[in-house]
């Protein structure tokens, strides 16, 4: 699809076009999160603050410098969540199918949709995915598709301990190798047991995420924030065997939700958690500058992995706070009635 465009221009021009696309998608991710899932954050000063601060964060800087397209598929996944919750399931399924056809892990939202009874969106996703599988098979031939599937199967058994891989599998296996091993890109065999554990944790994230969103109803006048859906996407990021640094640009979503909650209720434990997540997400840059100043630095290689785990915990904390607020509102309404 891209060959005609690439063949008609210089690579630098082609690359700049994609950087503009990435910037627009990242801005849209901030705008959609603020517009539909917050009450206090969606004001110019706060949107600008997050955009300015986060655009220099390690995940988005890596994405822009290396022209990594992951943000496009995160945005498609968020749009799919929004459309499914707005009674537009066909569009939701199609968008998620496109995202999952490239990145695979967004497909875990199928489990979330089934368990939260968004069955039309789930059916749309299955049909669209089948179409995206059959069409290339028909156009390129069965041999090409079989070769592609064999390639995917082979890659799924490879583990890279490079420091850019911020997954749980890399964190776990990194403990078993020498300190210098995480700095390399040598492909290692991903143990079958660890692969099953990672897959099980991804599915468990979807199960818990669907439970969160089924158990909570937003009080009147409150945005219905899908904490469970974002929890599911974060789990699919953290627990997949390869999660590059730029995958963690998804952290901007829980950070916006946390900032909105702080602006409304001044929760200092929550803002402390916010600061920890931001620091860990930017740990490569922070530790590098600390080294320039000859300051003592911890041996921290997987800071963004820790940030993802903390963000999942923060989403659960936000869910509990909102659920308690809903129960209090219901109790007050019964007493006044």
Coordinates of N, CA and C in Angstrom, one line a residue, residues 108-325:
X108 N -7.1 -8.6 22.3 CA -7.6 -9.1 23.6 C -8.9 -8.4 24.1
X109 N -9.1 -7.2 23.5 CA -10.4 -6.5 23.8 C -11.6 -7.4 23.4
X110 N -11.4 -8.4 22.5 CA -12.5 -9.3 22.2 C -13.1 -10.0 23.4
X111 N -12.2 -10.4 24.3 CA -12.6 -11.0 25.6 C -13.3 -10.0 26.4
X112 N -12.8 -8.8 26.5 CA -13.4 -7.8 27.3 C -14.8 -7.5 26.7
X113 N -15.0 -7.4 25.4 CA -16.3 -7.1 24.9 C -17.3 -8.2 25.1
X114 N -16.8 -9.5 25.0 CA -17.7 -10.6 25.3 C -18.2 -10.6 26.7
X115 N -17.3 -10.3 27.7 CA -17.7 -10.4 29.1 C -18.4 -9.2 29.5
X116 N -18.3 -8.1 28.8 CA -19.1 -6.9 29.2 C -20.4 -6.8 28.3
X117 N -20.7 -7.9 27.6 CA -21.9 -8.0 26.9 C -22.0 -7.0 25.7
X118 N -20.9 -6.6 25.1 CA -20.9 -5.8 23.9 C -20.7 -6.8 22.7
X119 N -21.7 -7.7 22.6 CA -21.5 -8.8 21.6 C -21.5 -8.4 20.2
X120 N -22.3 -7.3 19.8 CA -22.3 -6.8 18.5 C -20.9 -6.3 18.0
X121 N -20.2 -5.6 18.9 CA -18.9 -5.2 18.6 C -17.9 -6.4 18.5
X122 N -18.1 -7.4 19.4 CA -17.3 -8.6 19.3 C -17.5 -9.3 17.9
X123 N -18.8 -9.4 17.5 CA -19.1 -10.1 16.3 C -18.5 -9.3 15.1
X124 N -18.6 -8.0 15.1 CA -18.1 -7.2 14.1 C -16.6 -7.3 14.0
X125 N -15.9 -7.4 15.1 CA -14.5 -7.6 15.1 C -14.1 -9.0 14.5
X126 N -14.8 -10.0 14.9 CA -14.5 -11.4 14.3 C -14.7 -11.4 12.8
X127 N -15.8 -10.8 12.3 CA -16.1 -10.8 10.9 C -15.1 -10.0 10.1
X128 N -14.7 -8.8 10.7 CA -13.7 -7.9 10.0 C -12.4 -8.6 10.0
X129 N -12.0 -9.3 11.1 CA -10.7 -10.0 11.2 C -10.7 -11.1 10.1
X130 N -11.8 -11.8 10.0 CA -11.8 -12.9 9.0 C -11.6 -12.3 7.6
X131 N -12.3 -11.2 7.4 CA -12.1 -10.6 6.0 C -10.7 -10.1 5.8
X132 N -10.1 -9.6 6.8 CA -8.7 -9.1 6.7 C -7.7 -10.3 6.5
X133 N -8.1 -11.5 6.9 CA -7.3 -12.7 6.7 C -7.6 -13.3 5.3
X134 N -8.8 -13.3 4.9 CA -9.2 -14.0 3.7 C -8.7 -13.2 2.5
X135 N -8.9 -11.8 2.6 CA -8.6 -11.0 1.4 C -7.1 -11.1 1.0
X136 N -6.1 -10.9 1.9 CA -4.7 -11.1 1.5 C -4.4 -12.5 1.0
X137 N -5.0 -13.5 1.6 CA -4.8 -14.9 1.1 C -5.3 -15.0 -0.3
X138 N -6.4 -14.4 -0.6 CA -6.9 -14.5 -2.0 C -6.0 -13.7 -3.0
X139 N -5.5 -12.5 -2.5 CA -4.7 -11.6 -3.4 C -3.3 -12.1 -3.6
X140 N -2.7 -12.6 -2.5 CA -1.3 -13.0 -2.6 C -1.0 -14.5 -2.8
X141 N -2.1 -15.3 -2.5 CA -1.9 -16.7 -2.6 C -1.7 -17.4 -1.3
X142 N -2.2 -18.7 -1.1 CA -2.1 -19.4 0.1 C -0.6 -19.5 0.6
X143 N 0.3 -19.7 -0.3 CA 1.7 -20.0 0.1 C 2.3 -18.8 0.8
X144 N 2.0 -17.6 0.3 CA 2.5 -16.4 1.0 C 1.9 -16.3 2.4
X145 N 0.6 -16.5 2.6 CA 0.0 -16.4 3.9 C 0.5 -17.5 4.8
X146 N 0.7 -18.7 4.3 CA 1.3 -19.8 5.2 C 2.7 -19.4 5.6
X147 N 3.5 -18.8 4.7 CA 4.8 -18.4 5.0 C 4.8 -17.3 6.1
X148 N 3.8 -16.4 6.0 CA 3.6 -15.3 7.0 C 3.3 -15.9 8.3
X149 N 2.4 -16.9 8.4 CA 2.0 -17.5 9.7 C 3.2 -18.2 10.3
X150 N 4.0 -18.9 9.5 CA 5.2 -19.6 10.0 C 6.1 -18.6 10.6
X151 N 6.3 -17.5 9.9 CA 7.2 -16.4 10.4 C 6.7 -15.9 11.7
X152 N 5.4 -15.6 11.8 CA 4.8 -15.1 13.1 C 5.0 -16.1 14.2
X153 N 4.8 -17.4 13.9 CA 5.0 -18.5 14.9 C 6.5 -18.5 15.4
X154 N 7.4 -18.3 14.5 CA 8.8 -18.4 14.8 C 9.2 -17.2 15.7
X155 N 8.7 -16.0 15.3 CA 9.0 -14.8 16.1 C 8.4 -14.8 17.5
X156 N 7.2 -15.5 17.6 CA 6.6 -15.6 18.9 C 7.4 -16.4 19.9
X157 N 8.3 -17.1 19.5 CA 9.2 -17.9 20.4 C 10.5 -17.3 20.7
X158 N 10.7 -16.0 20.2 CA 12.0 -15.4 20.4 C 11.9 -14.3 21.5
X159 N 12.9 -14.2 22.3 CA 12.9 -13.2 23.4 C 14.2 -12.4 23.2
X160 N 14.0 -11.0 23.2 CA 15.1 -10.1 23.1 C 15.3 -9.4 24.5
X161 N 16.4 -9.5 25.0 CA 16.7 -8.8 26.3 C 17.2 -7.4 26.2
X162 N 17.2 -6.9 25.0 CA 17.6 -5.5 24.8 C 16.9 -4.6 25.8
X163 N 17.6 -3.5 26.2 CA 17.0 -2.7 27.2 C 15.8 -1.9 26.7
X164 N 15.6 -1.9 25.4 CA 14.4 -1.3 24.9 C 13.1 -2.2 25.1
X165 N 13.3 -3.5 25.3 CA 12.2 -4.4 25.5 C 11.8 -4.3 27.0
X166 N 10.7 -3.6 27.2 CA 10.2 -3.3 28.6 C 9.0 -4.3 29.0
X167 N 9.2 -5.5 28.6 CA 8.1 -6.5 29.0 C 8.4 -7.2 30.2
X168 N 7.4 -7.9 30.8 CA 7.6 -8.8 32.0 C 8.6 -9.9 31.6
X169 N 8.4 -10.5 30.4 CA 9.3 -11.6 30.1 C 10.8 -11.2 30.0
X170 N 11.0 -10.0 29.5 CA 12.4 -9.5 29.5 C 12.9 -9.2 30.9
X171 N 12.0 -8.6 31.7 CA 12.4 -8.3 33.1 C 12.7 -9.6 33.8
X172 N 11.9 -10.7 33.7 CA 12.1 -11.9 34.4 C 13.4 -12.6 33.9
X173 N 13.5 -12.8 32.6 CA 14.7 -13.5 32.1 C 16.0 -12.6 32.3
X174 N 15.8 -11.3 32.3 CA 17.0 -10.5 32.6 C 17.6 -10.7 33.9
X175 N 16.9 -11.2 34.9 CA 17.4 -11.6 36.2 C 18.3 -12.8 36.1
X176 N 18.2 -13.6 35.1 CA 19.0 -14.8 35.0 C 20.3 -14.7 34.2
X177 N 20.5 -13.5 33.6 CA 21.7 -13.3 32.8 C 22.6 -12.2 33.4
X178 N 23.7 -12.1 32.8 CA 24.7 -11.1 33.3 C 24.2 -9.7 33.1
X179 N 24.8 -8.7 33.8 CA 24.3 -7.3 33.8 C 24.4 -6.8 32.3
X180 N 25.3 -7.2 31.6 CA 25.5 -6.6 30.2 C 24.6 -7.2 29.2
X181 N 24.0 -8.4 29.5 CA 23.1 -9.0 28.5 C 21.9 -8.1 28.1
X182 N 21.3 -7.4 29.0 CA 20.2 -6.5 28.5 C 20.5 -5.5 27.5
X183 N 21.8 -5.2 27.3 CA 22.2 -4.2 26.4 C 22.3 -4.7 24.9
X184 N 22.1 -6.0 24.8 CA 22.3 -6.7 23.5 C 21.0 -7.0 22.8
X185 N 21.0 -7.2 21.5 CA 19.9 -7.6 20.7 C 19.9 -9.1 20.3
X186 N 20.7 -9.9 21.0 CA 20.8 -11.3 20.7 C 19.5 -12.0 20.9
X187 N 19.0 -12.7 19.9 CA 17.7 -13.4 20.1 C 17.9 -14.6 20.9
X188 N 17.1 -14.8 21.9 CA 17.1 -16.0 22.8 C 15.8 -16.7 22.7
X189 N 15.8 -17.9 23.1 CA 14.6 -18.7 23.0 C 13.7 -18.3 24.2
X190 N 12.4 -18.1 23.9 CA 11.5 -17.8 25.0 C 10.9 -19.1 25.5
X191 N 11.2 -19.3 26.8 CA 10.8 -20.6 27.4 C 9.2 -20.8 27.3
X192 N 8.8 -22.0 27.0 CA 7.4 -22.2 26.8 C 6.6 -21.9 28.0
X193 N 7.1 -22.2 29.2 CA 6.4 -21.9 30.4 C 6.2 -20.4 30.6
X194 N 7.3 -19.7 30.3 CA 7.1 -18.2 30.5 C 6.2 -17.6 29.4
X195 N 6.2 -18.2 28.2 CA 5.3 -17.8 27.2 C 3.8 -18.0 27.6
X196 N 3.6 -19.2 28.2 CA 2.2 -19.5 28.7 C 1.8 -18.5 29.9
X197 N 2.8 -18.2 30.8 CA 2.5 -17.3 31.9 C 2.1 -15.9 31.3
X198 N 2.9 -15.5 30.4 CA 2.6 -14.1 29.8 C 1.3 -14.1 29.1
X199 N 0.9 -15.1 28.4 CA -0.4 -15.2 27.7 C -1.5 -15.3 28.7
X200 N -1.3 -16.0 29.8 CA -2.3 -16.1 30.8 C -2.5 -14.8 31.5
X201 N -1.4 -14.0 31.7 CA -1.6 -12.7 32.4 C -2.3 -11.7 31.5
X202 N -2.1 -11.8 30.2 CA -2.8 -11.0 29.3 C -4.3 -11.3 29.3
X203 N -4.6 -12.6 29.3 CA -6.1 -13.0 29.4 C -6.6 -12.6 30.8
X204 N -5.8 -12.8 31.8 CA -6.3 -12.4 33.2 C -6.6 -10.9 33.3
X205 N -5.7 -10.1 32.6 CA -6.0 -8.6 32.6 C -7.3 -8.3 31.9
X206 N -7.6 -9.0 30.8 CA -8.9 -8.8 30.2 C -10.1 -9.2 31.1
X207 N -9.9 -10.3 31.8 CA -11.0 -10.8 32.7 C -11.2 -9.8 33.8
X208 N -10.1 -9.3 34.4 CA -10.2 -8.4 35.5 C -10.8 -7.0 35.0
X209 N -10.3 -6.6 33.8 CA -10.8 -5.4 33.2 C -12.2 -5.4 33.0
X210 N -12.7 -6.5 32.4 CA -14.2 -6.6 32.2 C -15.0 -6.7 33.5
X211 N -14.4 -7.3 34.5 CA -15.0 -7.3 35.8 C -15.2 -5.9 36.4
X212 N -14.1 -5.1 36.2 CA -14.2 -3.7 36.7 C -15.3 -2.9 36.1
X213 N -15.4 -3.0 34.8 CA -16.4 -2.2 34.1 C -17.8 -2.7 34.2
X214 N -17.9 -4.0 34.6 CA -19.3 -4.5 34.8 C -19.8 -4.2 36.2
X215 N -18.9 -3.9 37.1 CA -19.2 -3.7 38.5 C -19.5 -2.2 38.8
X216 N -19.2 -1.3 37.9 CA -19.3 0.1 38.3 C -20.3 0.8 37.3
X217 N -21.1 1.6 37.9 CA -22.0 2.5 37.1 C -21.6 4.0 37.5
X218 N -21.5 4.8 36.5 CA -21.1 6.2 36.8 C -22.3 6.9 37.4
X219 N -22.1 7.7 38.5 CA -23.2 8.5 39.0 C -23.6 9.6 38.0
X220 N -24.8 10.1 38.2 CA -25.4 11.1 37.3 C -24.4 12.3 37.1
X221 N -24.2 12.7 35.8 CA -23.3 13.8 35.5 C -21.8 13.5 35.4
X222 N -21.5 12.2 35.7 CA -20.1 11.8 35.7 C -19.8 11.1 34.4
X223 N -18.6 11.2 33.8 CA -18.3 10.5 32.6 C -18.1 9.0 32.9
X224 N -18.6 8.2 32.0 CA -18.5 6.7 32.2 C -17.1 6.3 31.7
X225 N -16.1 6.3 32.6 CA -14.7 6.0 32.2 C -14.5 4.5 32.2
X226 N -14.1 3.9 31.0 CA -13.8 2.5 30.9 C -12.5 2.1 31.5
X227 N -12.4 2.2 32.9 CA -11.1 1.8 33.5 C -10.7 0.4 33.1
X228 N -11.7 -0.5 33.1 CA -11.4 -1.9 32.7 C -10.8 -2.0 31.3
X229 N -11.3 -1.3 30.4 CA -10.9 -1.4 29.0 C -9.4 -1.0 28.9
X230 N -9.1 0.2 29.5 CA -7.7 0.7 29.5 C -6.8 -0.3 30.3
X231 N -7.3 -0.8 31.4 CA -6.6 -1.8 32.2 C -6.2 -3.0 31.3
X232 N -7.2 -3.4 30.5 CA -6.9 -4.6 29.6 C -5.8 -4.2 28.6
X233 N -5.9 -3.0 27.9 CA -4.9 -2.7 27.0 C -3.5 -2.6 27.6
X234 N -3.4 -2.0 28.9 CA -2.2 -2.0 29.6 C -1.6 -3.4 29.9
X235 N -2.5 -4.3 30.3 CA -2.0 -5.6 30.5 C -1.5 -6.3 29.3
X236 N -2.1 -6.0 28.1 CA -1.6 -6.6 26.9 C -0.3 -5.9 26.5
X237 N 0.0 -4.8 27.0 CA 1.3 -4.1 26.7 C 2.4 -4.7 27.7
X238 N 2.1 -4.7 28.9 CA 3.1 -5.1 29.9 C 3.4 -6.6 29.8
X239 N 2.5 -7.4 29.6 CA 2.7 -8.9 29.7 C 3.0 -9.5 28.4
X240 N 2.9 -8.8 27.3 CA 3.3 -9.4 26.0 C 4.9 -9.6 26.0
X241 N 5.4 -10.7 25.4 CA 6.9 -10.9 25.5 C 7.8 -9.8 25.0
X242 N 7.3 -9.1 24.0 CA 8.1 -8.0 23.5 C 7.2 -6.7 23.6
X243 N 7.7 -5.8 24.4 CA 7.0 -4.5 24.6 C 8.1 -3.4 24.6
X244 N 8.3 -2.8 23.4 CA 9.3 -1.8 23.2 C 9.0 -0.5 24.0
X245 N 10.0 0.3 24.2 CA 9.8 1.5 25.0 C 8.7 2.4 24.5
X246 N 8.6 2.5 23.1 CA 7.6 3.4 22.6 C 6.1 2.8 22.8
X247 N 6.0 1.6 23.1 CA 4.7 1.0 23.4 C 4.0 1.7 24.6
X248 N 4.9 2.2 25.5 CA 4.4 2.8 26.8 C 3.9 4.2 26.6
X249 N 3.8 4.7 25.4 CA 3.1 6.0 25.2 C 1.6 5.9 25.6
X250 N 1.1 4.6 25.7 CA -0.2 4.4 26.2 C -0.4 4.9 27.6
X251 N 0.7 5.1 28.4 CA 0.6 5.6 29.7 C 0.0 6.9 29.8
X252 N 0.0 7.7 28.7 CA -0.6 9.0 28.8 C -2.1 9.0 29.2
X253 N -2.8 7.9 28.8 CA -4.2 7.7 29.2 C -4.4 7.6 30.7
X254 N -3.8 6.6 31.4 CA -4.0 6.6 32.8 C -3.5 7.9 33.5
X255 N -2.4 8.5 33.0 CA -1.9 9.7 33.6 C -2.9 10.8 33.5
X256 N -3.6 11.0 32.4 CA -4.6 12.0 32.3 C -5.8 11.7 33.2
X257 N -6.2 10.5 33.4 CA -7.3 10.1 34.3 C -6.9 10.4 35.7
X258 N -5.6 10.1 36.1 CA -5.2 10.4 37.4 C -5.1 11.9 37.7
X259 N -4.6 12.7 36.7 CA -4.5 14.1 36.9 C -5.9 14.7 37.0
X260 N -6.9 14.2 36.3 CA -8.3 14.7 36.4 C -8.8 14.4 37.8
X261 N -8.6 13.3 38.3 CA -9.1 12.9 39.6 C -8.4 13.8 40.7
X262 N -7.1 14.1 40.5 CA -6.5 15.0 41.5 C -7.0 16.4 41.4
X263 N -7.3 16.9 40.2 CA -7.8 18.2 40.1 C -9.2 18.4 40.7
X264 N -9.9 17.3 40.8 CA -11.3 17.3 41.3 C -11.3 17.1 42.8
X265 N -10.4 16.3 43.3 CA -10.5 15.9 44.8 C -9.2 16.0 45.5
X266 N -8.1 16.5 44.9 CA -6.9 16.8 45.6 C -6.4 15.6 46.4
X267 N -6.3 14.5 45.7 CA -5.8 13.3 46.4 C -4.2 13.3 46.3
X268 N -3.5 13.5 47.4 CA -2.1 13.6 47.4 C -1.4 12.2 47.2
X269 N -2.0 11.1 47.7 CA -1.4 9.8 47.4 C -1.5 9.6 45.9
X270 N -2.6 10.0 45.2 CA -2.7 9.8 43.8 C -1.7 10.6 43.0
X271 N -1.4 11.8 43.4 CA -0.5 12.6 42.6 C 0.9 12.1 42.9
X272 N 1.2 11.5 44.0 CA 2.5 10.9 44.3 C 2.7 9.7 43.3
X273 N 1.6 8.9 43.2 CA 1.7 7.8 42.2 C 1.9 8.3 40.8
X274 N 1.2 9.4 40.5 CA 1.4 10.0 39.2 C 2.9 10.4 38.9
X275 N 3.5 11.0 39.9 CA 4.9 11.4 39.8 C 5.8 10.2 39.6
X276 N 5.6 9.1 40.4 CA 6.4 7.9 40.3 C 6.3 7.3 38.9
X277 N 5.1 7.3 38.3 CA 4.9 6.7 37.0 C 5.6 7.5 35.9
X278 N 5.5 8.8 36.0 CA 6.2 9.7 35.1 C 7.7 9.5 35.2
X279 N 8.2 9.4 36.4 CA 9.6 9.3 36.6 C 10.1 7.9 36.0
X280 N 9.4 6.9 36.3 CA 9.8 5.6 35.8 C 9.7 5.5 34.2
X281 N 8.6 6.1 33.7 CA 8.5 6.1 32.2 C 9.6 6.8 31.6
X282 N 10.2 7.8 32.3 CA 11.3 8.6 31.7 C 12.7 8.2 32.3
X283 N 12.7 7.0 33.0 CA 13.9 6.6 33.7 C 15.2 6.5 32.8
X284 N 15.1 6.1 31.5 CA 16.3 6.1 30.7 C 16.9 7.5 30.6
X285 N 16.1 8.5 30.3 CA 16.6 9.8 30.2 C 17.1 10.4 31.5
X286 N 16.3 10.2 32.6 CA 16.7 10.7 33.9 C 18.0 10.1 34.4
X287 N 18.2 8.8 34.2 CA 19.4 8.1 34.6 C 20.6 8.6 33.8
X288 N 20.3 8.8 32.5 CA 21.4 9.3 31.6 C 21.9 10.6 32.1
X289 N 21.0 11.5 32.4 CA 21.4 12.9 32.8 C 22.1 12.8 34.2
X290 N 21.6 12.0 35.1 CA 22.2 11.8 36.4 C 23.6 11.3 36.2
X291 N 23.9 10.4 35.2 CA 25.2 10.0 35.0 C 26.1 11.1 34.5
X292 N 25.6 12.0 33.6 CA 26.4 13.1 33.2 C 26.8 14.0 34.3
X293 N 26.0 14.1 35.4 CA 26.3 14.9 36.5 C 27.1 14.1 37.6
X294 N 27.5 12.9 37.3 CA 28.2 12.0 38.2 C 27.5 11.8 39.5
X295 N 26.2 11.7 39.4 CA 25.4 11.3 40.6 C 25.2 9.8 40.7
X296 N 25.0 9.3 41.9 CA 24.8 7.8 42.0 C 23.5 7.5 41.4
X297 N 23.4 6.4 40.5 CA 22.2 6.0 39.9 C 21.9 4.6 40.2
X298 N 20.7 4.2 40.3 CA 20.3 2.8 40.5 C 20.5 2.0 39.3
X299 N 20.6 0.7 39.4 CA 20.8 -0.2 38.3 C 19.3 -0.5 37.8
X300 N 18.7 0.4 37.1 CA 17.3 0.3 36.6 C 17.3 0.2 35.1
X301 N 16.9 -1.0 34.6 CA 16.8 -1.2 33.2 C 15.4 -1.2 32.7
X302 N 14.5 -1.7 33.5 CA 13.1 -1.9 33.1 C 12.1 -0.9 33.7
X303 N 12.5 0.3 33.8 CA 11.7 1.3 34.5 C 10.3 1.5 33.9
X304 N 10.2 1.4 32.6 CA 8.9 1.6 31.9 C 8.0 0.4 32.2
X305 N 8.6 -0.8 32.4 CA 7.8 -2.0 32.8 C 7.2 -1.7 34.2
X306 N 8.0 -1.2 35.1 CA 7.4 -0.9 36.4 C 6.4 0.2 36.3
X307 N 6.6 1.2 35.4 CA 5.6 2.3 35.3 C 4.3 1.7 34.8
X308 N 4.3 0.7 33.9 CA 3.1 0.1 33.4 C 2.4 -0.7 34.5
X309 N 3.1 -1.4 35.3 CA 2.5 -2.1 36.4 C 1.8 -1.1 37.4
X310 N 2.5 -0.1 37.7 CA 2.0 1.0 38.6 C 0.7 1.6 38.0
X311 N 0.8 1.8 36.7 CA -0.4 2.4 36.0 C -1.6 1.5 36.1
X312 N -1.4 0.2 36.0 CA -2.5 -0.7 36.2 C -3.1 -0.7 37.6
X313 N -2.2 -0.6 38.6 CA -2.6 -0.4 40.0 C -3.3 0.9 40.2
X314 N -2.9 2.0 39.5 CA -3.5 3.3 39.6 C -5.0 3.2 39.0
X315 N -5.1 2.5 37.9 CA -6.5 2.4 37.3 C -7.4 1.6 38.3
X316 N -6.9 0.6 39.0 CA -7.7 -0.1 40.0 C -8.1 0.8 41.1
X317 N -7.1 1.7 41.6 CA -7.4 2.6 42.6 C -8.5 3.6 42.2
X318 N -8.4 4.1 40.9 CA -9.4 5.0 40.4 C -10.8 4.3 40.4
X319 N -10.8 3.1 40.0 CA -12.0 2.3 40.0 C -12.6 2.3 41.4
X320 N -11.8 1.9 42.4 CA -12.3 1.8 43.7 C -12.9 3.2 44.2
X321 N -12.2 4.3 43.9 CA -12.6 5.6 44.4 C -14.0 5.9 43.7
X322 N -14.1 5.7 42.4 CA -15.3 6.0 41.7 C -16.5 5.1 42.2
X323 N -16.2 3.8 42.5 CA -17.2 2.9 43.0 C -17.7 3.3 44.3
X324 N -16.7 3.7 45.2 CA -17.1 4.2 46.6 C -18.0 5.4 46.4
X325 N -17.6 6.3 45.5 CA -18.4 7.6 45.3 C -19.8 7.2 44.8

